[in-house]
Structure formats: C-alpha cells, structure tokens
PDB file of C-alpha atoms in Angstrom:
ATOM      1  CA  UNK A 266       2.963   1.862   4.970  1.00 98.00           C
ATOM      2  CA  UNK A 267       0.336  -1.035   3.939  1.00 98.00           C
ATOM      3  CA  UNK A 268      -0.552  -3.552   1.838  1.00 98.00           C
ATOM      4  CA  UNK A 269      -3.524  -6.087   1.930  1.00 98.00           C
ATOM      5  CA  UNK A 270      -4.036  -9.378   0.556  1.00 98.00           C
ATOM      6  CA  UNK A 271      -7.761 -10.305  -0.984  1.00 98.00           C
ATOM      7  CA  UNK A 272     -10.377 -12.649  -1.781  1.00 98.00           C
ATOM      8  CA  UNK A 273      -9.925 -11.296  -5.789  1.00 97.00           C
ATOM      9  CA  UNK A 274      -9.608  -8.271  -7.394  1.00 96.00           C
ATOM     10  CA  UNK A 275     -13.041  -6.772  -7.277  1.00 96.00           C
ATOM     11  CA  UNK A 276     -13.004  -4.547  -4.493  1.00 95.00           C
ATOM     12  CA  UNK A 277     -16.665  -4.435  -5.207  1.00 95.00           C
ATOM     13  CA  UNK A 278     -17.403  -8.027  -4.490  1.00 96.00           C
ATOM     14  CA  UNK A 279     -14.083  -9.248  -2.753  1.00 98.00           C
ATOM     15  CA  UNK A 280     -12.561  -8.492   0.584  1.00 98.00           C
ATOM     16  CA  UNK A 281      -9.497  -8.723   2.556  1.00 98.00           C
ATOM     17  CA  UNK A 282      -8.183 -11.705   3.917  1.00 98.00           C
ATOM     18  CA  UNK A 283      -5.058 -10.223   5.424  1.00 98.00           C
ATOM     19  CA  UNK A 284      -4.211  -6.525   6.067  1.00 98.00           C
ATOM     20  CA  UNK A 285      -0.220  -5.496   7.473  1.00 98.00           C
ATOM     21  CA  UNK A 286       1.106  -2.222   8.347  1.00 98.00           C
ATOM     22  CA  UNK A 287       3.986  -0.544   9.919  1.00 98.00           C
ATOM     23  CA  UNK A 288       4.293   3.489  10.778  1.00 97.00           C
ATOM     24  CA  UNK A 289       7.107   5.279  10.080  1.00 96.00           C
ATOM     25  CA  UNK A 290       8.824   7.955  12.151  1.00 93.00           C
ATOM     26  CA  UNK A 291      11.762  10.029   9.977  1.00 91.00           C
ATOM     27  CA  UNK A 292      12.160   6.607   7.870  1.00 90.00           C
ATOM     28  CA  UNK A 293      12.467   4.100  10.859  1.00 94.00           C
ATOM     29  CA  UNK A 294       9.910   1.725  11.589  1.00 95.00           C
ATOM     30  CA  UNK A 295       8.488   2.478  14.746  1.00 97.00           C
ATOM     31  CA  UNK A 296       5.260  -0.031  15.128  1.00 97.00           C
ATOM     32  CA  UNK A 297       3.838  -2.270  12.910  1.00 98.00           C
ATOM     33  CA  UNK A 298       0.002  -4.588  12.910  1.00 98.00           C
ATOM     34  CA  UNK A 299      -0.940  -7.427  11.085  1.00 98.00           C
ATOM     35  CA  UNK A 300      -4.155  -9.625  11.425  1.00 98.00           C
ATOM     36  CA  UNK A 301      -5.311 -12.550   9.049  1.00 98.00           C
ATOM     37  CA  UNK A 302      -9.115 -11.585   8.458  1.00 98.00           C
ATOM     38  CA  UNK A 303     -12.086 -14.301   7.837  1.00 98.00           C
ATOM     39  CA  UNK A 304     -13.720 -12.849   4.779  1.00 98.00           C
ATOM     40  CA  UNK A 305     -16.499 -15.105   5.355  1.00 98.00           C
ATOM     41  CA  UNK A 306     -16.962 -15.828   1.631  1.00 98.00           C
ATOM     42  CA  UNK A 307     -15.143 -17.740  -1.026  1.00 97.00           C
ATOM     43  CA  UNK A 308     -11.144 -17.106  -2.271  1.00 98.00           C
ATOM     44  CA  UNK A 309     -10.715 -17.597  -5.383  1.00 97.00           C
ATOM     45  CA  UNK A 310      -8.021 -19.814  -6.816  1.00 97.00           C
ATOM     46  CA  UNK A 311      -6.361 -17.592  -8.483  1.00 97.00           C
ATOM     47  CA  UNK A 312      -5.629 -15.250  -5.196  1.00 97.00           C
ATOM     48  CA  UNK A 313      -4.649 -18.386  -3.453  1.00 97.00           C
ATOM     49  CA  UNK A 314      -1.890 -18.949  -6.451  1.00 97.00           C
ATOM     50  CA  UNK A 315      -0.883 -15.828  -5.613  1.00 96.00           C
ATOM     51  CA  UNK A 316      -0.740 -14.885  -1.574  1.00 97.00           C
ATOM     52  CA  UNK A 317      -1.109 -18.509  -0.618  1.00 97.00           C
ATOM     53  CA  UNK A 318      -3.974 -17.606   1.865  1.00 98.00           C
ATOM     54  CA  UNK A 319      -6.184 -20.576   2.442  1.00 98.00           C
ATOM     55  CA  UNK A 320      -9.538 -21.133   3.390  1.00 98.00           C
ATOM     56  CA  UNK A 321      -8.176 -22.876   6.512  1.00 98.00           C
ATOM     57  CA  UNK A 322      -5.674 -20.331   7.372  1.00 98.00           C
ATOM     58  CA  UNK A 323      -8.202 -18.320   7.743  1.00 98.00           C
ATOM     59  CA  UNK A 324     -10.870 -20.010   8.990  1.00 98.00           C
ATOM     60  CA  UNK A 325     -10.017 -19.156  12.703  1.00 98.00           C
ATOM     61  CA  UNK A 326      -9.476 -15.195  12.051  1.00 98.00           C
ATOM     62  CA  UNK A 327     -10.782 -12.639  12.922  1.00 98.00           C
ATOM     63  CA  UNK A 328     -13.848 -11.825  10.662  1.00 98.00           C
ATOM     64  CA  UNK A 329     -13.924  -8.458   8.983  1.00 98.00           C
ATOM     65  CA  UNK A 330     -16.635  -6.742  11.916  1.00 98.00           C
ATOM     66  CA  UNK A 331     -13.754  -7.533  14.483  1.00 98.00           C
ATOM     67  CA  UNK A 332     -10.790  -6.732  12.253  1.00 98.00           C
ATOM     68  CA  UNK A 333     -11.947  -3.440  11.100  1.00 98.00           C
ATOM     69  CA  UNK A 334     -12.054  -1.292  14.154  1.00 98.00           C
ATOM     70  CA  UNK A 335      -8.486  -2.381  15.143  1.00 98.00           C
ATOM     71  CA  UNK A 336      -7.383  -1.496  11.292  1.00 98.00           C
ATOM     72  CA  UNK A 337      -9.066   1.281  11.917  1.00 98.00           C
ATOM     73  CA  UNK A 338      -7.257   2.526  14.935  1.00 98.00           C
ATOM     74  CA  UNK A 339      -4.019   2.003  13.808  1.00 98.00           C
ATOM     75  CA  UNK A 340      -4.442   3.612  10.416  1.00 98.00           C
ATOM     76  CA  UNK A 341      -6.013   6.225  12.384  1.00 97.00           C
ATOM     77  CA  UNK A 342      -5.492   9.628  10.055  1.00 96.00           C
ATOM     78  CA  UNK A 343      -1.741   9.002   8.456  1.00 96.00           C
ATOM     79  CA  UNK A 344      -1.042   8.934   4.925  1.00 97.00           C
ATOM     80  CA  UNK A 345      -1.504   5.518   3.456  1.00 97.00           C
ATOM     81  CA  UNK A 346       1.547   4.402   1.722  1.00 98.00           C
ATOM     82  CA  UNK A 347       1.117   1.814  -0.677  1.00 98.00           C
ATOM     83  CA  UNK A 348       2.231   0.543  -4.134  1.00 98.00           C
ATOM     84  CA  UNK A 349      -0.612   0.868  -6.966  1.00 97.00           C
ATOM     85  CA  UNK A 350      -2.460   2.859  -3.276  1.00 98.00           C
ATOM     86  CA  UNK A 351      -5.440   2.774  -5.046  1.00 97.00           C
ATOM     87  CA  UNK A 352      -6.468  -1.266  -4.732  1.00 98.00           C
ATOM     88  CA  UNK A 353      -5.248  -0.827  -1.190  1.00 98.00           C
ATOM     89  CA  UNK A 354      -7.057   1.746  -0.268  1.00 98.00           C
ATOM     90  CA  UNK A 355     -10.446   0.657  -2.072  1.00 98.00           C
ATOM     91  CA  UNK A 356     -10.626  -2.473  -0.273  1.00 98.00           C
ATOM     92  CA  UNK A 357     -10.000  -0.959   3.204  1.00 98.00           C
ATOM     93  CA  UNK A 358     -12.345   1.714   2.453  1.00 98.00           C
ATOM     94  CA  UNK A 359     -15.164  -0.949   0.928  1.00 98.00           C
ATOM     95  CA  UNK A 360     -14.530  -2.322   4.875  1.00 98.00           C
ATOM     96  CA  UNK A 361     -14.584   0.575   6.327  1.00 98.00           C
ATOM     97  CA  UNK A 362     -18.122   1.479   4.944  1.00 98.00           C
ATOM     98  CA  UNK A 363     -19.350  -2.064   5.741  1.00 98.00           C
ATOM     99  CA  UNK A 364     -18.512  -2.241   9.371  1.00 98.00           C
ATOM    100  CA  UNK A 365     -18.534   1.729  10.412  1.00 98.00           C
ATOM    101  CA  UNK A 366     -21.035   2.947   7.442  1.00 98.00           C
ATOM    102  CA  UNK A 367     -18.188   5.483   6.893  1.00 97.00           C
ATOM    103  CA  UNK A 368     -15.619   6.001   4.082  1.00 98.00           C
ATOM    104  CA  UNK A 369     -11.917   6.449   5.204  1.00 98.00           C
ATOM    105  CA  UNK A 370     -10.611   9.988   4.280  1.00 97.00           C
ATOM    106  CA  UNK A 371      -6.675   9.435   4.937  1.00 98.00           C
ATOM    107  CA  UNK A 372      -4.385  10.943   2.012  1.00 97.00           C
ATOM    108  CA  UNK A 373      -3.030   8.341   0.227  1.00 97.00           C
ATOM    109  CA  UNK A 374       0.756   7.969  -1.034  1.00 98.00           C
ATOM    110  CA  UNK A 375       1.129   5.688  -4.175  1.00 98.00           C
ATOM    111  CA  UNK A 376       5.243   4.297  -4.396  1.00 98.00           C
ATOM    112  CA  UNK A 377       4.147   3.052  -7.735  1.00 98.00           C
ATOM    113  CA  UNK A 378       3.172   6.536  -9.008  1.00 97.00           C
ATOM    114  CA  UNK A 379       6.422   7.746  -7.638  1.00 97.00           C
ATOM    115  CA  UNK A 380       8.747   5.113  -8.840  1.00 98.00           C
ATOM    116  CA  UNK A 381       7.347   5.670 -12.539  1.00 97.00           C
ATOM    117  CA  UNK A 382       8.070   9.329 -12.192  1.00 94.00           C
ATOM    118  CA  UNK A 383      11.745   9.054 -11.034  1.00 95.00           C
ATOM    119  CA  UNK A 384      12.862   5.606 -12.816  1.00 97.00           C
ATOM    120  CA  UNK A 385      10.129   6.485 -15.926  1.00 96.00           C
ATOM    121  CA  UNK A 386      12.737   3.924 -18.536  1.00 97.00           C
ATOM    122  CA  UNK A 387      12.385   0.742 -16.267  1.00 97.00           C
ATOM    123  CA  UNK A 388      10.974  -1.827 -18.226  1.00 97.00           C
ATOM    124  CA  UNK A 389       9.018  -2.888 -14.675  1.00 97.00           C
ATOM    125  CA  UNK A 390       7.750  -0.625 -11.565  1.00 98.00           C
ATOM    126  CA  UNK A 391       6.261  -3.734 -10.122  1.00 97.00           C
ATOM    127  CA  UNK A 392       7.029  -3.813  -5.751  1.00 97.00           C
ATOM    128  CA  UNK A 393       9.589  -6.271  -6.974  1.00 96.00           C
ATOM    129  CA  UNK A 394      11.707  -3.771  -8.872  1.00 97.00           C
ATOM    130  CA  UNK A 395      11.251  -0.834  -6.340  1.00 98.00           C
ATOM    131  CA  UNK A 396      13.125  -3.411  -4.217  1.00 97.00           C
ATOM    132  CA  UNK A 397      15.306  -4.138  -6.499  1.00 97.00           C
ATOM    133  CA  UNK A 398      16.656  -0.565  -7.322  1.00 97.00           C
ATOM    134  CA  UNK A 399      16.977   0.208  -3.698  1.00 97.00           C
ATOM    135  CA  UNK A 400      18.543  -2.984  -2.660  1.00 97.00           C
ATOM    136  CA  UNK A 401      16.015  -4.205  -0.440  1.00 97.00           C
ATOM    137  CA  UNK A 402      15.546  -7.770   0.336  1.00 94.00           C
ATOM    138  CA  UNK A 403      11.564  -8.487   0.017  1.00 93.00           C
ATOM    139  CA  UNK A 404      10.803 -11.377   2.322  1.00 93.00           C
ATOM    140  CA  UNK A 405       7.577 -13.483   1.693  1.00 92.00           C
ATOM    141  CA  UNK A 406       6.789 -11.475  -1.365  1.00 91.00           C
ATOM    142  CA  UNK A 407       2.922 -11.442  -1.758  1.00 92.00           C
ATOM    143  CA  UNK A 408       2.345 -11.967   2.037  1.00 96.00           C
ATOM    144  CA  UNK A 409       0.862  -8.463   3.409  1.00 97.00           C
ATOM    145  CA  UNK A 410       3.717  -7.919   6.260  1.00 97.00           C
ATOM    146  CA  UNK A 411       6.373  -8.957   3.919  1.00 97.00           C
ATOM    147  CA  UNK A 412       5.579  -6.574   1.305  1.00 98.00           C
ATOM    148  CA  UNK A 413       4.963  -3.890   3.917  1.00 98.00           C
ATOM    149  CA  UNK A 414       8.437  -4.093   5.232  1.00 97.00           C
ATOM    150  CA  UNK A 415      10.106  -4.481   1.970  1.00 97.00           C
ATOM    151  CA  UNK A 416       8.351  -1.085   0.804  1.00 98.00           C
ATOM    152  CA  UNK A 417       8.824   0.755   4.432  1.00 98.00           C
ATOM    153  CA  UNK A 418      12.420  -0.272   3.666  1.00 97.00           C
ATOM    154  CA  UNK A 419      12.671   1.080   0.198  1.00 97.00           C
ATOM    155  CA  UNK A 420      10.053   4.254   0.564  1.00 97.00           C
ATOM    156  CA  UNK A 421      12.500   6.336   2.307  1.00 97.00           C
ATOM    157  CA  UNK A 422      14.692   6.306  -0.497  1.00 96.00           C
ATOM    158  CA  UNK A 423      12.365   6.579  -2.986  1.00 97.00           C
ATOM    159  CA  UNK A 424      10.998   9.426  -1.206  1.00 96.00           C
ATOM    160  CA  UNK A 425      13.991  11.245  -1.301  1.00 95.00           C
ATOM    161  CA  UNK A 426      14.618  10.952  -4.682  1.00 95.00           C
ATOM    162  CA  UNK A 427      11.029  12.127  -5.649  1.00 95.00           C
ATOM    163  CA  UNK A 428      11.232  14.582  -4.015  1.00 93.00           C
ATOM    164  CA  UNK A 429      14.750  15.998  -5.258  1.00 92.00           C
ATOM    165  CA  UNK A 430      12.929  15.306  -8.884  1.00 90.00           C
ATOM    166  CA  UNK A 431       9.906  17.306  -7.779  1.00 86.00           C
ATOM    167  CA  UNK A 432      12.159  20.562  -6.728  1.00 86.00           C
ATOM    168  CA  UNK A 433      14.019  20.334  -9.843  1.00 82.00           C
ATOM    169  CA  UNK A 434      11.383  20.252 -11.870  1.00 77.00           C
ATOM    170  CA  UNK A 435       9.305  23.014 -10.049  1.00 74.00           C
ATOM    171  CA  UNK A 436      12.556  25.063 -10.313  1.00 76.00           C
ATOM    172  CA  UNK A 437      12.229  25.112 -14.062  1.00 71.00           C
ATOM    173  CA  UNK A 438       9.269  25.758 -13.861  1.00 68.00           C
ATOM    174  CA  UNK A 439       9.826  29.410 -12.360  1.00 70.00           C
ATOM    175  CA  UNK A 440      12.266  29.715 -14.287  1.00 71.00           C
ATOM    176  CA  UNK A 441      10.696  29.575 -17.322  1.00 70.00           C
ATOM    177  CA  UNK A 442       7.743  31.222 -16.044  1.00 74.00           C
ATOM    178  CA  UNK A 443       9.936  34.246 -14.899  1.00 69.00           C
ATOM    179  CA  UNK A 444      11.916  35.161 -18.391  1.00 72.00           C
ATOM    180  CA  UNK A 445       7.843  35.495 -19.345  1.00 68.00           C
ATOM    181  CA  UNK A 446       7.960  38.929 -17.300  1.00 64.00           C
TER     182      UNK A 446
END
C-alpha cells in the first residue's frame, strides 16, 4: 500500500517529493518506508496548500537518482495498492524510467475503483470517506505515510467486501448463463 506526494499534477512535468509505503501480510502491516525526495525543480503553490511540503523540507533529501533504487527495492514486484492507483503509479513509473530507463510492471490495485463498486450511492469515494465508512482514523491526511496507513488500515475491509460483491455477482452470472442451456 502507497501513496506519493508531488511537485503538481502533471506526471509528465512534475515529480515526487515524498513517496510512503507499508506491505501487508494477511491484512497486518508488516514493514513500512518512507523518504522525503528533492525533486530538484519548483513546487507549485498549490501542492504546497495541499501536502504542506516545502522547498526547505526538502531541500536536504534525498534527490530522485538516490531515492529511486531504494523505492525500487521495496516495491520490488507486489501489487501497488493505492487510491485513484493510477496518479500513483504514473509518477513512480515516470521515476522509474528516469533513473533505471525502465518502466515498472507491478499490478496495480485501485481502493478508489473498489470503493465505487461496493458503496456506488456515496455522494464521495474520496480516501477521506473510505476512512470514514470503515472507521479508520486518517492521521496527517495528505502526508504520504499518513494516508498509507489510513488506507492499509481500511483496505482489508474493503477488500473483503469487494470481493464478497465480486462472487455474488459472478454467481449470477452463471446462473443466468446456465438457464441459456
């Protein structure tokens, strides 16, 4: 389970300036990384309104040559849980291809995707109200470690419930498909 916090949106022209993420064994948390990155390049305002990641907080950091290959390794090739996965994984993968001139190939797992498709009449399916309906405090909302653990903390349950939806749904499935016989 990850999440990153950026320079901007644009995974094209942006990058990470902080990247957290904690591995799961049967729904515990068994070890978790987190690194501030230098991005070597401007952060815009707006980001800064939002993750509170400063210039100076970062100035000191790793830059994103030295962060990678750690990222890297503890990524390694397990599913990459994240909510709306896809701006995760994009700016990882943007890294990746920087520093190792190769794209990342993990499976990703999107909690946002899945959280639409079991609670489909919330108003909301923000990280905020995943935590929410699971009753999961989120600590340091916006910070990449605290919205890691708040989602590691909800995903099993979410997970479980997906799943259950998934089965009953493929069940009807066959069953339709068999009175067709």
């Amino acid at each position: 389970v990850l999440d990153t916090e950026t320079t901007g949106l644009d995974y094209t022209r942006e990058k990470m300036v902080e990247f957290a993420a904690v591995r799961l064994e049967n729904g515990k948390i068994k070890d978790e990384f987190q690194t501030l990155i230098n991005p070597e390049q401007h952060i815009r305002k707006s980001s800064i309104a939002i993750h509170g990641i400063t210039p100076d907080m970062v100035a000191d950091a790793p830059t994103e040559a030295e962060a990678m290959p750690k990222i890297l390794e503890f990524i390694g090739d397990y599913p990459i849980v994240a909510h709306n996965a896809i701006f995760d994984y994009t700016f990882i993968n943007e890294a990746s291809k920087r520093v190792t001139g190769e794209e990342i190939k993990n499976e990703r797992i999107d909690t946002q995707q899945m959280f639409k498709e079991v609670y489909p009449e919330l108003d909301a399916h923000g990280l905020n109200a995943l935590t929410e309906k699971f009753n999961v405090e989120l600590k340091d909302h916006h910070r990449a470690m605290g919205d890691t653990m708040g989602l590691a903390l909800a995903y099993p349950k979410l997970k479980k419930l997906f799943m259950s939806i998934i089965i009953a749904k493929n069940i009807k499935r066959v069953k339709k498909i068999s009175t067709l016989f």
